[in-house]
CSV table of C-alpha atoms in Angstrom, one decimal:
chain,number,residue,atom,x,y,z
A,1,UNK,CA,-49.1,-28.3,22.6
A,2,UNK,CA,-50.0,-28.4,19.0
A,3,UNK,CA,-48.1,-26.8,16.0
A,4,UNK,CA,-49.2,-26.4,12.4
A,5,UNK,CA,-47.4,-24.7,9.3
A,6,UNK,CA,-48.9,-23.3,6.9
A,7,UNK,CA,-47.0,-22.6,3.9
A,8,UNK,CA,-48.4,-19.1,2.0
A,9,UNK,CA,-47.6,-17.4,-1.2
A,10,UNK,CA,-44.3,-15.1,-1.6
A,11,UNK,CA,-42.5,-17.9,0.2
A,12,UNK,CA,-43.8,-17.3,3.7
A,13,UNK,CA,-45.3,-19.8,6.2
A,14,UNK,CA,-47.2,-19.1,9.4
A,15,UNK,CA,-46.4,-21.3,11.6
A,16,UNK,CA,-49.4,-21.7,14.8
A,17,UNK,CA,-48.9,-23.0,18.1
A,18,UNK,CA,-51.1,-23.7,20.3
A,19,UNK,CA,-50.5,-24.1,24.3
A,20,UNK,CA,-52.6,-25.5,26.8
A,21,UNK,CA,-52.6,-25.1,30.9
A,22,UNK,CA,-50.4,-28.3,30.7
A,23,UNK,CA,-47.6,-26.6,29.0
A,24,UNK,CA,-47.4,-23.2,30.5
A,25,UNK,CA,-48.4,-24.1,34.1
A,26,UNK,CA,-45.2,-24.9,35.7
A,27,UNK,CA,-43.6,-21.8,34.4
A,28,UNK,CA,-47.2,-19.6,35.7
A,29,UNK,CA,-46.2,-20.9,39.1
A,30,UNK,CA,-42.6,-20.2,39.2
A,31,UNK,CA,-42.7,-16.7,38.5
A,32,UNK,CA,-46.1,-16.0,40.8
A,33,UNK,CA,-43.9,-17.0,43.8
A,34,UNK,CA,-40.9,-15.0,42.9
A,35,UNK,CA,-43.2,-12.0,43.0
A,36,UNK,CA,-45.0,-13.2,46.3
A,37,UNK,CA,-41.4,-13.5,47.7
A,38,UNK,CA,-40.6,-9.9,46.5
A,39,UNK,CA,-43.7,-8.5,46.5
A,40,UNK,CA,-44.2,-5.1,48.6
A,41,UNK,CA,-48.0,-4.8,49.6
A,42,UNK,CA,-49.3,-2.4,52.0
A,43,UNK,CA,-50.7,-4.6,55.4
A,44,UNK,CA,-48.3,-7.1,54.5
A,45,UNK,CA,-44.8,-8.6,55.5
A,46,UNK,CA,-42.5,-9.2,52.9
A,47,UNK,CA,-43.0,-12.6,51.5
A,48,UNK,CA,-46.4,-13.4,53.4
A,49,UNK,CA,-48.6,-11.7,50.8
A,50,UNK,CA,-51.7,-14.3,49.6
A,51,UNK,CA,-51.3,-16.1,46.8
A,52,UNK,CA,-54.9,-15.0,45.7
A,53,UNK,CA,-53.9,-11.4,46.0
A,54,UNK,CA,-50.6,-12.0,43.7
A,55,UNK,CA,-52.9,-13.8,41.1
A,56,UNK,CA,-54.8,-10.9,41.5
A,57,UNK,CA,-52.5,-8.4,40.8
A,58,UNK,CA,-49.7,-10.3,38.5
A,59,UNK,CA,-51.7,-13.4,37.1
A,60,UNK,CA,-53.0,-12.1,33.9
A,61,UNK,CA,-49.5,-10.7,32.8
A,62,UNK,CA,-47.6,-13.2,33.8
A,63,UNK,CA,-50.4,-16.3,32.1
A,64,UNK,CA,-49.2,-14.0,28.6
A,65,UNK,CA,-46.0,-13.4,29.2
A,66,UNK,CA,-45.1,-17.4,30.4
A,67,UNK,CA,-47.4,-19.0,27.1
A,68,UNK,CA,-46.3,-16.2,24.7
A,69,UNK,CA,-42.5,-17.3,25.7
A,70,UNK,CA,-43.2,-20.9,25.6
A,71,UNK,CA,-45.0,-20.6,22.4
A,72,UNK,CA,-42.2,-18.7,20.9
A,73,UNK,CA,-39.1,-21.4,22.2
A,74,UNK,CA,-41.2,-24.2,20.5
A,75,UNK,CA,-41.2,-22.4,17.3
A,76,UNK,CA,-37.8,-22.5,17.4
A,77,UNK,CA,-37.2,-26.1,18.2
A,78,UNK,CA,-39.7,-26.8,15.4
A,79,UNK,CA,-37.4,-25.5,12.7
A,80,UNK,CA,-34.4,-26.9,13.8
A,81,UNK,CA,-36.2,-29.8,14.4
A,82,UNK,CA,-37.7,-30.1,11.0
A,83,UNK,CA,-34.4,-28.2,9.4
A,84,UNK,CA,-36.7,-25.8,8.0
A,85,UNK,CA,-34.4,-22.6,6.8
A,86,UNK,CA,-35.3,-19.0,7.2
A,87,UNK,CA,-34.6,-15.8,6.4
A,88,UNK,CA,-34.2,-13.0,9.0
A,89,UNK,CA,-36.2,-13.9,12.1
A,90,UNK,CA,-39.4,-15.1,13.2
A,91,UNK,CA,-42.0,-12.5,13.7
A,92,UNK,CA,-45.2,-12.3,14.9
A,93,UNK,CA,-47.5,-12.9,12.0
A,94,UNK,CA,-50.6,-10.2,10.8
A,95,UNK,CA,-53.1,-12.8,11.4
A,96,UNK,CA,-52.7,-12.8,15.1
A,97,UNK,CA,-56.1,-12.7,17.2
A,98,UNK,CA,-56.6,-11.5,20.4
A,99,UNK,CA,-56.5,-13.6,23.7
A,100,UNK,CA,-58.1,-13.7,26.5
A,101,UNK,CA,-55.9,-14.0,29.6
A,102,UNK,CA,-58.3,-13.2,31.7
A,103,UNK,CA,-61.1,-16.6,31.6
A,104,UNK,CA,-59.2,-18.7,28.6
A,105,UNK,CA,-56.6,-21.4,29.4
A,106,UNK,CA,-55.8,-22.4,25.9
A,107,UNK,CA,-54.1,-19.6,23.3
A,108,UNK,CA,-53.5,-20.2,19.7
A,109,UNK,CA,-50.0,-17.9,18.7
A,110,UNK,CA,-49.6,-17.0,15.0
A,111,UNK,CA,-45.8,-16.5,14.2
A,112,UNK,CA,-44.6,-15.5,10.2
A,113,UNK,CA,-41.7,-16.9,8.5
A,114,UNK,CA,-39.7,-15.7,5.6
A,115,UNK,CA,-38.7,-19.1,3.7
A,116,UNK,CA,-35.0,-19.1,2.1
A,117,UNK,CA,-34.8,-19.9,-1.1
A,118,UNK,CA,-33.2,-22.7,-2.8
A,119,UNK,CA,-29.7,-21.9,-4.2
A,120,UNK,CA,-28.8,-23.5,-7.3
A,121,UNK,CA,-25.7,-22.0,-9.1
A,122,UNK,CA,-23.4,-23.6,-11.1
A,123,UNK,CA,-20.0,-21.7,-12.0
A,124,UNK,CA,-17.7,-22.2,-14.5
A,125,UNK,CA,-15.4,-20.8,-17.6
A,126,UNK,CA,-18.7,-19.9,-19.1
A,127,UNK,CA,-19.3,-17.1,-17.2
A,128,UNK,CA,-16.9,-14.5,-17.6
A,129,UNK,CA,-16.2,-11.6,-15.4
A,130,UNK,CA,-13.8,-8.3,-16.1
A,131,UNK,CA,-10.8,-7.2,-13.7
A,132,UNK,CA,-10.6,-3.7,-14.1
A,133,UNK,CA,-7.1,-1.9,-13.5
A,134,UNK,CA,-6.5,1.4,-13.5
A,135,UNK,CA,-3.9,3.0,-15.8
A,136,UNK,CA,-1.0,4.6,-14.4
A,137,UNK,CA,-0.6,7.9,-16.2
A,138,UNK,CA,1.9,10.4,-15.4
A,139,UNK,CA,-0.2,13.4,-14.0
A,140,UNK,CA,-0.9,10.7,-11.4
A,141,UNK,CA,2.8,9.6,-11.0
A,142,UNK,CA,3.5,13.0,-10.2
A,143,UNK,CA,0.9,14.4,-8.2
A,144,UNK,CA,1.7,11.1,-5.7
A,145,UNK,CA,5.2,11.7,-5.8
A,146,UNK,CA,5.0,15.2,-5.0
A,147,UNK,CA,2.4,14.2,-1.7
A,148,UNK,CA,5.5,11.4,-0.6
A,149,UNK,CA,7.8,13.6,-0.6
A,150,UNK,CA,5.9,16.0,1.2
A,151,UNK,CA,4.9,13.9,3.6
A,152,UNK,CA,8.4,11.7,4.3
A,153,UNK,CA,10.9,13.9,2.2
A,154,UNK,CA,12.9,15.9,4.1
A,155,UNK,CA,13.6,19.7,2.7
A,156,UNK,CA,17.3,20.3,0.8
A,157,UNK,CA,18.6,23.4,-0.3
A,158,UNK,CA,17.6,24.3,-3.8
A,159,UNK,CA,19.0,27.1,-6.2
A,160,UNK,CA,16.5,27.7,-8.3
A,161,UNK,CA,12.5,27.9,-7.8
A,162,UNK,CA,10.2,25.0,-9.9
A,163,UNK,CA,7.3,24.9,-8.5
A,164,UNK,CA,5.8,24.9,-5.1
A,165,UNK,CA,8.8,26.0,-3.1
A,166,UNK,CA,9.2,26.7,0.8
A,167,UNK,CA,10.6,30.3,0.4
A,168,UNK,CA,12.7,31.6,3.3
A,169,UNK,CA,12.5,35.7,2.6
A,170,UNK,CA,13.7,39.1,3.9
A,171,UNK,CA,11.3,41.4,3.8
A,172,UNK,CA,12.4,45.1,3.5
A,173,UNK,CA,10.2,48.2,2.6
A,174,UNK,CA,13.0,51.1,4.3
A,175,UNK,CA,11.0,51.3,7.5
A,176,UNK,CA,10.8,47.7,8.7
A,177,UNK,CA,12.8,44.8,8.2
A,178,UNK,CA,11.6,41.3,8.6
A,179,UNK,CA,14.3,38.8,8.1
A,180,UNK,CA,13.6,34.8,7.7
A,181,UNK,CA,9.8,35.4,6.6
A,182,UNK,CA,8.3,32.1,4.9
A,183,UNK,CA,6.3,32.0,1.7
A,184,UNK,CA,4.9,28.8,1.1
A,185,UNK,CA,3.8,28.6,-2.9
A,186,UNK,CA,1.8,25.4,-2.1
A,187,UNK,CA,-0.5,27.2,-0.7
A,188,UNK,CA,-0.6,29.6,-3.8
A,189,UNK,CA,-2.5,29.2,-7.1
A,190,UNK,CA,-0.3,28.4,-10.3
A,191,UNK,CA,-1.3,32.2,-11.3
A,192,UNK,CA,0.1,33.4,-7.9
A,193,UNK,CA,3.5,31.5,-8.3
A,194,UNK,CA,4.4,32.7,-12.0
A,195,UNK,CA,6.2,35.7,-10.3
A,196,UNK,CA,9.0,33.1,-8.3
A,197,UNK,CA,8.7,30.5,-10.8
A,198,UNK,CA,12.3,30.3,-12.3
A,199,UNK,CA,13.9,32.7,-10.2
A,200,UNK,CA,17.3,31.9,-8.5
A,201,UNK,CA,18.5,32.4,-5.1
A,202,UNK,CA,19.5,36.5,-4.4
A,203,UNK,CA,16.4,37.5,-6.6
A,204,UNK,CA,14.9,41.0,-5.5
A,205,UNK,CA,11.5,42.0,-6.4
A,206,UNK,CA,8.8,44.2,-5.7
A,207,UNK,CA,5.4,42.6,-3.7
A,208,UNK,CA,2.2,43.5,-2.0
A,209,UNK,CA,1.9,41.9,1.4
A,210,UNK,CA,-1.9,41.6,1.4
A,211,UNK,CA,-1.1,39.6,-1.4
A,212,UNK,CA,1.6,37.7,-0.4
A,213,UNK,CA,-0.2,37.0,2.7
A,214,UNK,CA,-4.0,37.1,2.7
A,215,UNK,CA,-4.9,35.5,5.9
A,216,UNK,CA,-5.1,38.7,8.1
A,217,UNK,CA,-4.1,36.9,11.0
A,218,UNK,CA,-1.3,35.2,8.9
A,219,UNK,CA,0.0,38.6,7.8
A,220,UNK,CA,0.1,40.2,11.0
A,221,UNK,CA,2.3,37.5,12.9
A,222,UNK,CA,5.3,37.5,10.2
A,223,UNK,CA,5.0,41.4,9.5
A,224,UNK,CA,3.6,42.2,13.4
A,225,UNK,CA,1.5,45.0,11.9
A,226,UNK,CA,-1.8,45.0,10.9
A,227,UNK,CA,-1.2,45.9,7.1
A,228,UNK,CA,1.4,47.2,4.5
A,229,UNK,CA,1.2,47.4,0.9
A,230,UNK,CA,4.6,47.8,-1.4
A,231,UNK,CA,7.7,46.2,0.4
A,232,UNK,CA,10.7,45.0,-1.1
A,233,UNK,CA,12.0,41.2,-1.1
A,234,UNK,CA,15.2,39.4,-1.1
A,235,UNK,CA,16.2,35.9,-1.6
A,236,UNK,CA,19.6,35.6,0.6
A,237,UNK,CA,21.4,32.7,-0.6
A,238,UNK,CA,21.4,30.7,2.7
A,239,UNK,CA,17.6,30.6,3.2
A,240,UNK,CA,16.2,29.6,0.2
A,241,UNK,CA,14.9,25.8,0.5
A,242,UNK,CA,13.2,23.7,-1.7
A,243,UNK,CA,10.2,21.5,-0.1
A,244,UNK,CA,9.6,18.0,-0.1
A,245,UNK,CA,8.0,18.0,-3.5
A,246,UNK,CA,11.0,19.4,-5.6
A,247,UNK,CA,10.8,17.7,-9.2
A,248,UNK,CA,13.8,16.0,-8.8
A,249,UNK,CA,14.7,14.5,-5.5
A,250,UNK,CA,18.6,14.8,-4.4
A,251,UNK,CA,19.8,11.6,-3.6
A,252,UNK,CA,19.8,12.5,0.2
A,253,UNK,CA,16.4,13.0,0.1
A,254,UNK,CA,16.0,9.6,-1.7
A,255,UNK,CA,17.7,7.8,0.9
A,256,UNK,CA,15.4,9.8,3.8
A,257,UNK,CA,12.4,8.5,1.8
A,258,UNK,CA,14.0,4.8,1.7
A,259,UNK,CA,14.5,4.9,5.6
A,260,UNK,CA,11.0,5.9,6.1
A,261,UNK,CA,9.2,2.9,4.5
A,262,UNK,CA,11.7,0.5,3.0
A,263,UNK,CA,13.8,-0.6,5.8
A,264,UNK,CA,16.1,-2.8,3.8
A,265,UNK,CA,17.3,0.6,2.5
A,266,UNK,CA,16.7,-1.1,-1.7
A,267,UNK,CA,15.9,2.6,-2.6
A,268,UNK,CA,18.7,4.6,-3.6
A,269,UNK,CA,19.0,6.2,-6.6
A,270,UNK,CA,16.3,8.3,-8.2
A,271,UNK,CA,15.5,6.0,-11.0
A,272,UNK,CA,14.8,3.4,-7.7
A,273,UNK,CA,12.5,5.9,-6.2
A,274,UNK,CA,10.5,6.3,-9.3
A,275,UNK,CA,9.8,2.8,-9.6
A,276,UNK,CA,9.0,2.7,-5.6
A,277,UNK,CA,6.6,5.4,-6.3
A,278,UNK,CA,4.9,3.1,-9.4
A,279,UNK,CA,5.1,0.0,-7.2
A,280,UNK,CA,2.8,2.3,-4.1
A,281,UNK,CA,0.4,3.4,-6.5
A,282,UNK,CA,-0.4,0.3,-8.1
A,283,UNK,CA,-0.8,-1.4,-4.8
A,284,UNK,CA,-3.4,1.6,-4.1
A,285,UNK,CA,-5.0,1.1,-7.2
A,286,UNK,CA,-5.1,-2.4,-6.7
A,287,UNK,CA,-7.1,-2.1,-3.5
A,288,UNK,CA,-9.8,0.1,-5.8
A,289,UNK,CA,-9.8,-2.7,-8.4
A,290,UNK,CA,-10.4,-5.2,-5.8
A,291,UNK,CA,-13.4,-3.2,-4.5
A,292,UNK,CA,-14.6,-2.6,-7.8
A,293,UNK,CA,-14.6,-6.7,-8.8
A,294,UNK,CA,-16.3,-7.2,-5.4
A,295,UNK,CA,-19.3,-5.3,-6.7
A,296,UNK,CA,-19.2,-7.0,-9.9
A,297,UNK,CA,-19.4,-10.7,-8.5
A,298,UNK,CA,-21.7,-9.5,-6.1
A,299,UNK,CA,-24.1,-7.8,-9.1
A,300,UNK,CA,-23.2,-10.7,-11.5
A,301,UNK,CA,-23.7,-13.9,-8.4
A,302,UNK,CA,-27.3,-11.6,-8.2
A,303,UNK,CA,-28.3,-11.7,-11.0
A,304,UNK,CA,-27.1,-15.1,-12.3
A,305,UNK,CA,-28.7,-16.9,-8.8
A,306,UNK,CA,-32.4,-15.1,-9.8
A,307,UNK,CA,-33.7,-15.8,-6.0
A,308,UNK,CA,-36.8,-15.2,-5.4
A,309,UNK,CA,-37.1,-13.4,-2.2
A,310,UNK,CA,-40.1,-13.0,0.3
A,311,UNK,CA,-39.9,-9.2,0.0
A,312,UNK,CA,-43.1,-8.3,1.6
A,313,UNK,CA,-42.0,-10.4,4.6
A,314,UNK,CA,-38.9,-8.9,4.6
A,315,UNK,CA,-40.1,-5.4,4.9
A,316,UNK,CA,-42.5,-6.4,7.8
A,317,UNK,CA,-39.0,-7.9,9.3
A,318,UNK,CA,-37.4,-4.6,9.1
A,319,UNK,CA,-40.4,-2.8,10.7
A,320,UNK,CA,-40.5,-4.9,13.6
A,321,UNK,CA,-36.9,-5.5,14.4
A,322,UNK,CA,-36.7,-1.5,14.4
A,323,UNK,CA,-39.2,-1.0,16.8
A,324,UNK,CA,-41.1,1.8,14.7
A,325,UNK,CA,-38.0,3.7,14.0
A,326,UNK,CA,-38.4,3.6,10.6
A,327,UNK,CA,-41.5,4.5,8.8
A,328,UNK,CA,-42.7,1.8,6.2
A,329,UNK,CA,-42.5,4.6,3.5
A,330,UNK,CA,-38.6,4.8,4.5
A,331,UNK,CA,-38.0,1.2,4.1
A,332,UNK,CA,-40.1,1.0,0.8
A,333,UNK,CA,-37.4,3.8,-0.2
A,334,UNK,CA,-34.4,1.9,0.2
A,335,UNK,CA,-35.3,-1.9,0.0
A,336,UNK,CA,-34.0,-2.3,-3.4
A,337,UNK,CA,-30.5,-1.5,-1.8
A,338,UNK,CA,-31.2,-3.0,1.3
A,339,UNK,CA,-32.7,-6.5,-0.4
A,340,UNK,CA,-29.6,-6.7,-3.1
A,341,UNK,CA,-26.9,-6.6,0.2
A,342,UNK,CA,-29.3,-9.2,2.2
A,343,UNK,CA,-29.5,-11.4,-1.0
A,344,UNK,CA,-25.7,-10.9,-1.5
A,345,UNK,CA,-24.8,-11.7,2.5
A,346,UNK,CA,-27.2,-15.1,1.6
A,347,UNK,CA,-24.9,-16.0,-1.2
A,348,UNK,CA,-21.9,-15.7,0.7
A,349,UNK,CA,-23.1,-17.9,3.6
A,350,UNK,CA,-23.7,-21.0,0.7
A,351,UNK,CA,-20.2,-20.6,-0.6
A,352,UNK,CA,-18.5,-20.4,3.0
A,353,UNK,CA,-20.8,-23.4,3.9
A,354,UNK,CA,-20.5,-25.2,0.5
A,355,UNK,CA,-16.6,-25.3,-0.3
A,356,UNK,CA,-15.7,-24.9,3.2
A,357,UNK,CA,-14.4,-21.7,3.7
A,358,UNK,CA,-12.7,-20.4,7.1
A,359,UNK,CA,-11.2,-17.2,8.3
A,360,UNK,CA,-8.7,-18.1,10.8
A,361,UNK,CA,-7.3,-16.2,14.1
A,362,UNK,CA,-4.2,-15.2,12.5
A,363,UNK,CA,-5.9,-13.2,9.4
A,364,UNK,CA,-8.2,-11.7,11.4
A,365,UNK,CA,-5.1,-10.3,13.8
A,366,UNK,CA,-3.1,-9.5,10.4
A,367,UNK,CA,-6.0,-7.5,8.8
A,368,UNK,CA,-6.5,-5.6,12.2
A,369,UNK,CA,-2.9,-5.0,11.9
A,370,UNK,CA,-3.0,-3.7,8.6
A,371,UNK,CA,-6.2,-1.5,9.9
A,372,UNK,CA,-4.0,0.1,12.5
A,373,UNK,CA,-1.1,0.4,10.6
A,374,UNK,CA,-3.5,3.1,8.4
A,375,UNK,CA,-4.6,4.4,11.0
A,376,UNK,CA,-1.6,5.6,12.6
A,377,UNK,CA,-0.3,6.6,9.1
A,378,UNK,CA,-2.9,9.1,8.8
A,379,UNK,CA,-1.7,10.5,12.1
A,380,UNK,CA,2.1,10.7,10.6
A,381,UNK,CA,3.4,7.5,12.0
A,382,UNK,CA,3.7,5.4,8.3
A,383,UNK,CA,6.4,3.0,10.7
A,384,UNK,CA,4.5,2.2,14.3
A,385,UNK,CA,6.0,-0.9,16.2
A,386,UNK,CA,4.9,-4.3,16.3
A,387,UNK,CA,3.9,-4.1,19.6
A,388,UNK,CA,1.9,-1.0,19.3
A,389,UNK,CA,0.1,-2.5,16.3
A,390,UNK,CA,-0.6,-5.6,18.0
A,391,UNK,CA,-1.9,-3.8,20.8
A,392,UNK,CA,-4.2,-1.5,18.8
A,393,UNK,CA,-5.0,-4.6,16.7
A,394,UNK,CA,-6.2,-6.8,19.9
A,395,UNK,CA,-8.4,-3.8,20.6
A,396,UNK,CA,-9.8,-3.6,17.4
A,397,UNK,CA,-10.7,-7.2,17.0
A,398,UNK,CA,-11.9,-6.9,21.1
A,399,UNK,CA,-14.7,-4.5,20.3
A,400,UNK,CA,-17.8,-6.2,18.5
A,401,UNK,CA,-18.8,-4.2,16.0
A,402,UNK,CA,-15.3,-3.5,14.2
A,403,UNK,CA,-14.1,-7.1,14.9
A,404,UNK,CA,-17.1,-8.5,13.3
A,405,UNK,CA,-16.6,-6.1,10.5
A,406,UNK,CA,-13.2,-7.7,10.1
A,407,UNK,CA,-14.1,-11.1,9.6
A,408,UNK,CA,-17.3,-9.9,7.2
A,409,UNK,CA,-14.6,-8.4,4.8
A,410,UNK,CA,-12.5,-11.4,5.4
A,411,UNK,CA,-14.9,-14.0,4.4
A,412,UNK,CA,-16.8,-11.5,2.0
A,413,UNK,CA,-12.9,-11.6,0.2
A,414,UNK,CA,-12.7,-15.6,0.3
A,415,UNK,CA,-15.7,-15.6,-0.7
A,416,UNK,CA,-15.0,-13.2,-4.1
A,417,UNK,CA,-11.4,-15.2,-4.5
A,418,UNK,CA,-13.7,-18.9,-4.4
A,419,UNK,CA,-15.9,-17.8,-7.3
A,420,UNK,CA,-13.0,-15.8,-9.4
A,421,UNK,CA,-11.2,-19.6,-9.1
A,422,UNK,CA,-13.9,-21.1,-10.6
A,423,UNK,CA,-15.2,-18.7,-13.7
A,424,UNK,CA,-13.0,-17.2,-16.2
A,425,UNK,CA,-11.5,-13.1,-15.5
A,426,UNK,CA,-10.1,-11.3,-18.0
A,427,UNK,CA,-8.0,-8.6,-16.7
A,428,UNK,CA,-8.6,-4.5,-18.6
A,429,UNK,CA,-6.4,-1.4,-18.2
A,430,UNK,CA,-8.8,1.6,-18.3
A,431,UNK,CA,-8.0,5.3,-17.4
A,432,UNK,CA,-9.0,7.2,-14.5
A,433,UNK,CA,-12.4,8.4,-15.6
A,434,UNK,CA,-13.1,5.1,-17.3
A,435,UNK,CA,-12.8,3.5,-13.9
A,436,UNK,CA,-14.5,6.0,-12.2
A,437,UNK,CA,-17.8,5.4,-14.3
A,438,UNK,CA,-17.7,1.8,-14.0
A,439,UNK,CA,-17.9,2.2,-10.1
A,440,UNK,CA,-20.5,4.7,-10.3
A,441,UNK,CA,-22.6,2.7,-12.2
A,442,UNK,CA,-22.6,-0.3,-9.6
């Protein structure tokens, strides 16, 4: 066996091998009786077919399948032997000529390489990087408070309509009476609530029920009719509630809140819960700040490390590994993105390999924990056990794909906390929109 590299422009390098009867032979063999003991041949017994005949039908296939397979394992060795490093995989190269299996006994195989490229990056205070926070305003104090309270609140008896009341109503036109009907002015625009807006328990008023209620089928279970026009409304005293979202909490609603996600019960007055609400939002907002710092080391690393990537080997990587399922038109579309995240994943791997960086056991069970404890707050369980989030967690990490997902963000995060240690952040409060624009930009 023979192998030659042969280094090429755009940092590629074919590497040849060549295999002779000597190298392959043993293999040949093998696999010829494994089909002559399983071969099924008409005029035969099982097992007692010639050996010429199973040359005869299997040879050729297997003589390209055995030196193709040895030729490919030594290219392998050959690396790691010579610690070459690579980028992607090891392909079969362009140049390849054709063989002939049929008389030839020696077969030259081209194979492609994409070579990586040095990494030579030096950080320090010199390079200066921006942690973007997001102001707190009070639109967005509010608009969160009212979705808490929605959501954990519990509903108190109110006097006197705000906002975006759950009305309890009797509705009366002299005909029909329909006692305990609920008006929900969530649901309503701020147009449609201006009627109810101010009004105090025992109010009477005048109302159109297609209005009121302009889901047909919405109408006709509370009313059981198909339609009515002009019916008069009354507020009794004992069913007018206020939701979750009233403006201003009562303390026993406070205290429900408090029982739902703070335990230790430190939430009780209503300045408390404000300050609860502030402390939820920034640790929110600081998961979006997060992201959007990720981004920025990753564009600034990028940028700053100026690799010089084998791109059109990296697009005849793509090609192949996808087996044709992608056009080369659709890869030429998106290799920009595609080539920043490879050249980004490269980076990473130097700085877990350089200063030693390690995700152990227990973070990846906590972050799965954390996973699954969003998960099942979505579905209205903001407190699951311990044991059910371990559970759900030893799942999570159990399946491939979304446990290897948790230990990419894991390192991709050590990886962002090892370079912001080493160059100097500045931290900025921007609004909203400000924020929003930055992201988009990335």
């Amino acid at each position: 066996m023979n192998i030659v590299r042969e280094q090429r422009e755009q940092n590629t390098s074919l590497i040849k091998v060549t295999v002779g009867e000597q190298d392959y032979a043993q293999e040949v063999d093998k696999a010829l009786r494994e089909y002559k003991r399983k071969a099924n041949v008409p005029g035969f017994r099982p097992g007692m077919v010639p050996m010429s005949l199973i040359r005869k039908m299997y040879g050729k296939g297997v003589l390209a399948e055995q030196s193709y397979r040895k030729a490919s394992n030594s290219v392998f060795e050959y690396l790691q032997k010579e610690n070459i490093d690579y980028l992607g995989d090891v392909i079969p190269s362009e140049e390849q000529g054709d063989f002939d299996f049929e008389n030839g006994t020696e077969f030259e195989f081209v194979f492609e390489i994409g070579e990586a490229p040095e990494i030579k990056l030096e950080l320090s205070d010199k390079d200066k990087l921006t942690y973007h926070k997001i102001k707190v305003d009070k639109k967005m104090h509010e608009d969160y408070r009212s979705n808490f309270l929605r959501r954990f609140g519990r509903l108190v008896d109110a006097e006197k309509v705000s906002s975006d009341e759950a009305l309890t109503v009797t509705l009366d036109n002299g005909e029909m009476k329909v006692e305990d009907a609920y008006v929900g002015l969530i649901s309503m625009s701020e147009e449609e609530r201006k009627p109810f807006v101010g009004k105090k328990v025992g109010f009477k008023t005048k109302v159109n029920v297609n209005e009121l209620y302009k889901n047909p089928s919405q109408r006709a279970a509370c009313l059981q009719v198909k339609e009515s026009t002009s019916w008069r409304a009354s507020i009794p005293s004992s069913s007018w509630r206020s939701p979750r979202s009233a403006s201003s909490p009562s303390r026993s609603s406070t205290r429900s809140s408090s029982r739902w996600l703070s335990p230790a019960g430190n939430v009780k007055t209503a300045e408390e819960f404000e300050k609860f609400i502030d402390a939820q939002i920034e640790s929110e907002l600081r998961r979006e700040s997060d992201y959007l710092f990720t981004l920025e080391v990753r564009n600034y690393l990028v940028k700053k490390a100026g690799l010089k990537m084998p791109e059109a080997f990296l697009k005849r990587w793509l090609y192949t590994i996808n087996e044709g399922k992608f056009t080369m038109e659709e890869i030429e579309k998106d290799f920009d993105q595609f080539l920043k995240m490879f050249t980004w994943n490269y980076l990473q791997k130097h700085f877990i390999k350089t200063d030693n960086l390690s995700v152990s056991k227990e973070e990846a069970e906590a972050e799965a924990k954390a996973l699954a404890a969003a998960q099942f707050a979505q579905y209205g369980m903001p407190s699951a056990p311990e044991d059910m989030l371990a559970g759900y967690a030893g799942k999570i990490l159990a399946d491939k794909e979304q446990g290897q997902k948790i230990y990419e963000k894991l390192y991709e995060t050590k990886v962002v906390e090892d370079v912001k240690s080493k160059v100097k952040v500045t931290e900025k409060s921007v609004s909203a929109d400000d924020f929003a624009k930055l992201a988009q930009a990335l």
